[in-house]
Amino acid sequence: MSKFAVLGHGVVGSGTVELFLKNRELINSRQGTDLELGYILDIREFPGLSYSDKFTKDINDILNDDEVTVVAEVMGGVNPAFDFVLSCLNRGKSVCTSNKELVAKKGAELIAAAKAHNCSFLFEASTGGAIPIIHPMYTSLAGNEITAVCGILNGTTNYILTQMIENGTPFDKALSEAQAKGYAEKDPTADIEGHDANRKICILSSLAFGRHVYPDWVHCEGISNITAEDAAYAKSNGYAVKLIGSVKKLPDGKILPMVAPRFVPLSCQLAFVSDVFNGIMVYGNGFDEVMMYGKGAGKLPTASAVLGDIIECAKADGTILSCTWEDSADNSFIADHKDDTVRMYVRCSGSSTQDIEAAFGSVDFIKADGINGETAFITAAMPEKDIDAALEGLCSRVINTIRLLG
Ligand code: HSE
């Protein structure tokens, strides 16, 4: 029998238990496993559940039980999750986690600990919810050099933007709905300000390029300054507004990871990824491009990925499954986004266009239904630092800027 433990009985933890109990016979017969739920660690009380006897408040019950070979960490946050995960790995127990903050901040160390103790550290659920994205990057796509990854990596903000733009729902109401549906982080600032997407692009960057990318090294913007007017300009001119996490390898060998809202052209499939769904494009030198799509947040979609990792570990029977990346001493391999060439949407007060053309040269002026008495335009492609310099001359007029994707 393979016993597994679940650390944390929150949204994802309770979903993992629920999905396992619902599908236990199917899983064990199809997968040839003999998986059983051993423990659930949580300091809270959960009376009246059919599996109430599984709860413990003491991590040592799990650490000291040799029958527990796999542990799912679904608590979130770095502390105490890091200590618990490291203790499990040091005892040779494989760990599966949905905790993107833990992987983004401590992934290199935990991968090394798993290797040192002949067990696995898996984190499919940390990025893209139910979408299989982590495994394909180091298995099915492993014969390629990955050149870029670009996607919608946060379900909460995508849900909010969809509700605001498609249904005219106010921001606060859309956020409350996302919280009620179990999509948002405990502190939803992490979603809104892009920190959650940042952690996920760090994980994908580390995986794609083999060196740990820490969140502090990544330029990160959220969606808090996106307005209905910006969405109207986008819609009237063939774009969707999306929070995009991206990383690309540059000709000089550096990589450029970043998180920011983008005008996404309707020619790109990411423009049609709505609601809580995530979509992730991966580019490589053999397969060219693949796109993965699915529910990026929520109880059972995330539990699905956790449970998949648990089953894989149970089947592996001592084989180390973890992917590999090395820790990074410094961020000298990360490029400055201000040197990147982009096109920028700019919204200005006033209707004069002469100073705009004087500063930027040729631009595309755009209109939006129902908006008058102001000016919006899209620049030609140029280094972002040159756009900043041109914007300085207009500064009192500038209302907002958003980069284009592509
Ligand atoms: N808050 C996260 C999101 C949960 O909305 O995407 C899934 O990682």
Tab-separated table of N, CA, C and O and ligand atoms in Angstrom, residues 12 98 100 125-129 153-158 178 182-186 190-191 196-197 200 276 278 296-298 302, ligand 1:
chain	number	residue	atom	x	y	z
A	12	VAL	N	-7.533	23.788	-2.066
A	12	VAL	CA	-6.880	22.754	-2.890
A	12	VAL	C	-6.749	21.436	-2.111
A	12	VAL	O	-6.961	20.351	-2.670
A	98	SER	N	1.248	22.427	-4.913
A	98	SER	CA	0.562	23.416	-5.744
A	98	SER	C	1.074	24.820	-5.411
A	98	SER	O	0.556	25.795	-5.910
A	100	LYS	N	3.023	27.772	-5.655
A	100	LYS	CA	3.901	28.481	-6.606
A	100	LYS	C	4.906	29.376	-5.930
A	100	LYS	O	6.028	29.553	-6.391
A	125	ALA	N	0.835	21.329	-10.269
A	125	ALA	CA	-0.297	22.188	-9.893
A	125	ALA	C	0.117	23.625	-9.581
A	125	ALA	O	-0.737	24.474	-9.357
A	126	SER	N	1.422	23.895	-9.588
A	126	SER	CA	1.861	25.251	-9.226
A	126	SER	C	1.598	26.249	-10.346
A	126	SER	O	1.546	27.453	-10.090
A	127	THR	N	1.454	25.782	-11.556
A	127	THR	CA	1.325	26.686	-12.705
A	127	THR	C	0.232	26.184	-13.635
A	127	THR	O	0.251	25.018	-14.038
A	128	GLY	N	-0.725	27.048	-13.932
A	128	GLY	CA	-1.745	26.694	-14.918
A	128	GLY	C	-2.864	25.812	-14.372
A	128	GLY	O	-3.642	25.265	-15.165
A	129	GLY	N	-2.980	25.659	-13.044
A	129	GLY	CA	-4.078	24.865	-12.477
A	129	GLY	C	-4.099	23.465	-13.061
A	129	GLY	O	-3.138	22.697	-12.935
A	153	LEU	N	-1.563	33.407	-17.015
A	153	LEU	CA	-1.135	32.488	-15.950
A	153	LEU	C	-1.904	32.686	-14.660
A	153	LEU	O	-1.624	32.003	-13.683
A	154	ASN	N	-2.839	33.617	-14.647
A	154	ASN	CA	-3.595	33.864	-13.412
A	154	ASN	C	-5.087	33.863	-13.714
A	154	ASN	O	-5.583	34.702	-14.482
A	155	GLY	N	-5.788	32.910	-13.095
A	155	GLY	CA	-7.219	32.757	-13.360
A	155	GLY	C	-8.046	33.899	-12.801
A	155	GLY	O	-9.028	34.331	-13.415
A	156	THR	N	-7.653	34.388	-11.628
A	156	THR	CA	-8.431	35.443	-10.973
A	156	THR	C	-8.476	36.710	-11.823
A	156	THR	O	-9.552	37.271	-12.070
A	157	THR	N	-7.317	37.170	-12.263
A	157	THR	CA	-7.296	38.410	-13.054
A	157	THR	C	-7.955	38.203	-14.411
A	157	THR	O	-8.592	39.121	-14.933
A	158	ASN	N	-7.812	36.996	-14.975
A	158	ASN	CA	-8.466	36.775	-16.264
A	158	ASN	C	-9.982	36.763	-16.093
A	158	ASN	O	-10.721	37.284	-16.933
A	178	ALA	N	-14.622	36.140	-7.853
A	178	ALA	CA	-13.445	35.263	-8.008
A	178	ALA	C	-13.050	34.662	-6.658
A	178	ALA	O	-12.642	33.498	-6.580
A	182	GLY	N	-13.308	30.511	-5.214
A	182	GLY	CA	-12.079	29.824	-4.787
A	182	GLY	C	-10.923	30.001	-5.747
A	182	GLY	O	-9.984	29.202	-5.750
A	183	TYR	N	-10.947	31.064	-6.551
A	183	TYR	CA	-9.859	31.292	-7.510
A	183	TYR	C	-8.730	32.124	-6.918
A	183	TYR	O	-7.571	31.935	-7.262
A	184	ALA	N	-9.099	33.084	-6.046
A	184	ALA	CA	-8.125	34.091	-5.619
A	184	ALA	C	-7.220	33.575	-4.510
A	184	ALA	O	-7.549	32.629	-3.794
A	185	GLU	N	-6.057	34.209	-4.375
A	185	GLU	CA	-5.155	33.928	-3.261
A	185	GLU	C	-5.778	34.442	-1.965
A	185	GLU	O	-6.681	35.286	-1.996
A	186	LYS	N	-5.237	33.987	-0.816
A	186	LYS	CA	-5.719	34.468	0.487
A	186	LYS	C	-5.684	35.985	0.512
A	186	LYS	O	-6.624	36.641	0.937
A	190	ALA	N	-1.936	39.591	-4.398
A	190	ALA	CA	-0.978	38.777	-5.158
A	190	ALA	C	-1.480	38.502	-6.571
A	190	ALA	O	-0.691	38.427	-7.519
A	191	ASP	N	-2.790	38.353	-6.724
A	191	ASP	CA	-3.361	38.176	-8.063
A	191	ASP	C	-3.365	39.508	-8.816
A	191	ASP	O	-2.839	39.604	-9.931
A	196	ASP	N	1.357	36.659	-8.365
A	196	ASP	CA	1.091	35.239	-8.606
A	196	ASP	C	1.561	34.833	-10.014
A	196	ASP	O	2.234	33.807	-10.185
A	197	ALA	N	1.231	35.647	-11.003
A	197	ALA	CA	1.695	35.354	-12.376
A	197	ALA	C	3.215	35.423	-12.440
A	197	ALA	O	3.861	34.644	-13.166
A	200	LYS	N	4.681	32.232	-11.302
A	200	LYS	CA	4.503	31.176	-12.311
A	200	LYS	C	5.462	31.355	-13.485
A	200	LYS	O	6.001	30.371	-13.995
A	276	VAL	N	-11.918	31.981	-16.012
A	276	VAL	CA	-10.846	31.478	-15.144
A	276	VAL	C	-9.805	30.668	-15.935
A	276	VAL	O	-8.825	30.179	-15.385
A	278	ASN	N	-6.717	29.556	-18.256
A	278	ASN	CA	-5.358	29.987	-18.593
A	278	ASN	C	-5.031	29.432	-19.971
A	278	ASN	O	-5.577	28.401	-20.386
A	296	GLY	N	-7.362	27.470	-14.906
A	296	GLY	CA	-6.108	27.832	-14.254
A	296	GLY	C	-6.202	27.983	-12.753
A	296	GLY	O	-5.189	28.245	-12.096
A	297	ALA	N	-7.381	27.858	-12.186
A	297	ALA	CA	-7.552	28.006	-10.736
A	297	ALA	C	-8.828	27.286	-10.347
A	297	ALA	O	-9.631	26.894	-11.203
A	298	GLY	N	-9.020	27.144	-9.033
A	298	GLY	CA	-10.243	26.498	-8.546
A	298	GLY	C	-9.931	25.174	-7.885
A	298	GLY	O	-8.888	24.557	-8.116
A	302	THR	N	-7.343	22.365	-9.744
A	302	THR	CA	-5.988	22.354	-9.171
A	302	THR	C	-5.725	21.009	-8.490
A	302	THR	O	-4.629	20.445	-8.592
B	1	HSE	N1	-4.945	32.656	-7.481
B	1	HSE	C1	-4.457	31.781	-8.492
B	1	HSE	C2	-5.096	32.170	-9.808
B	1	HSE	C3	-4.766	30.361	-8.135
B	1	HSE	O1	-6.096	32.902	-9.784
B	1	HSE	O2	-4.602	31.790	-10.857
B	1	HSE	C4	-4.158	29.328	-9.039
B	1	HSE	O3	-2.764	29.344	-8.989
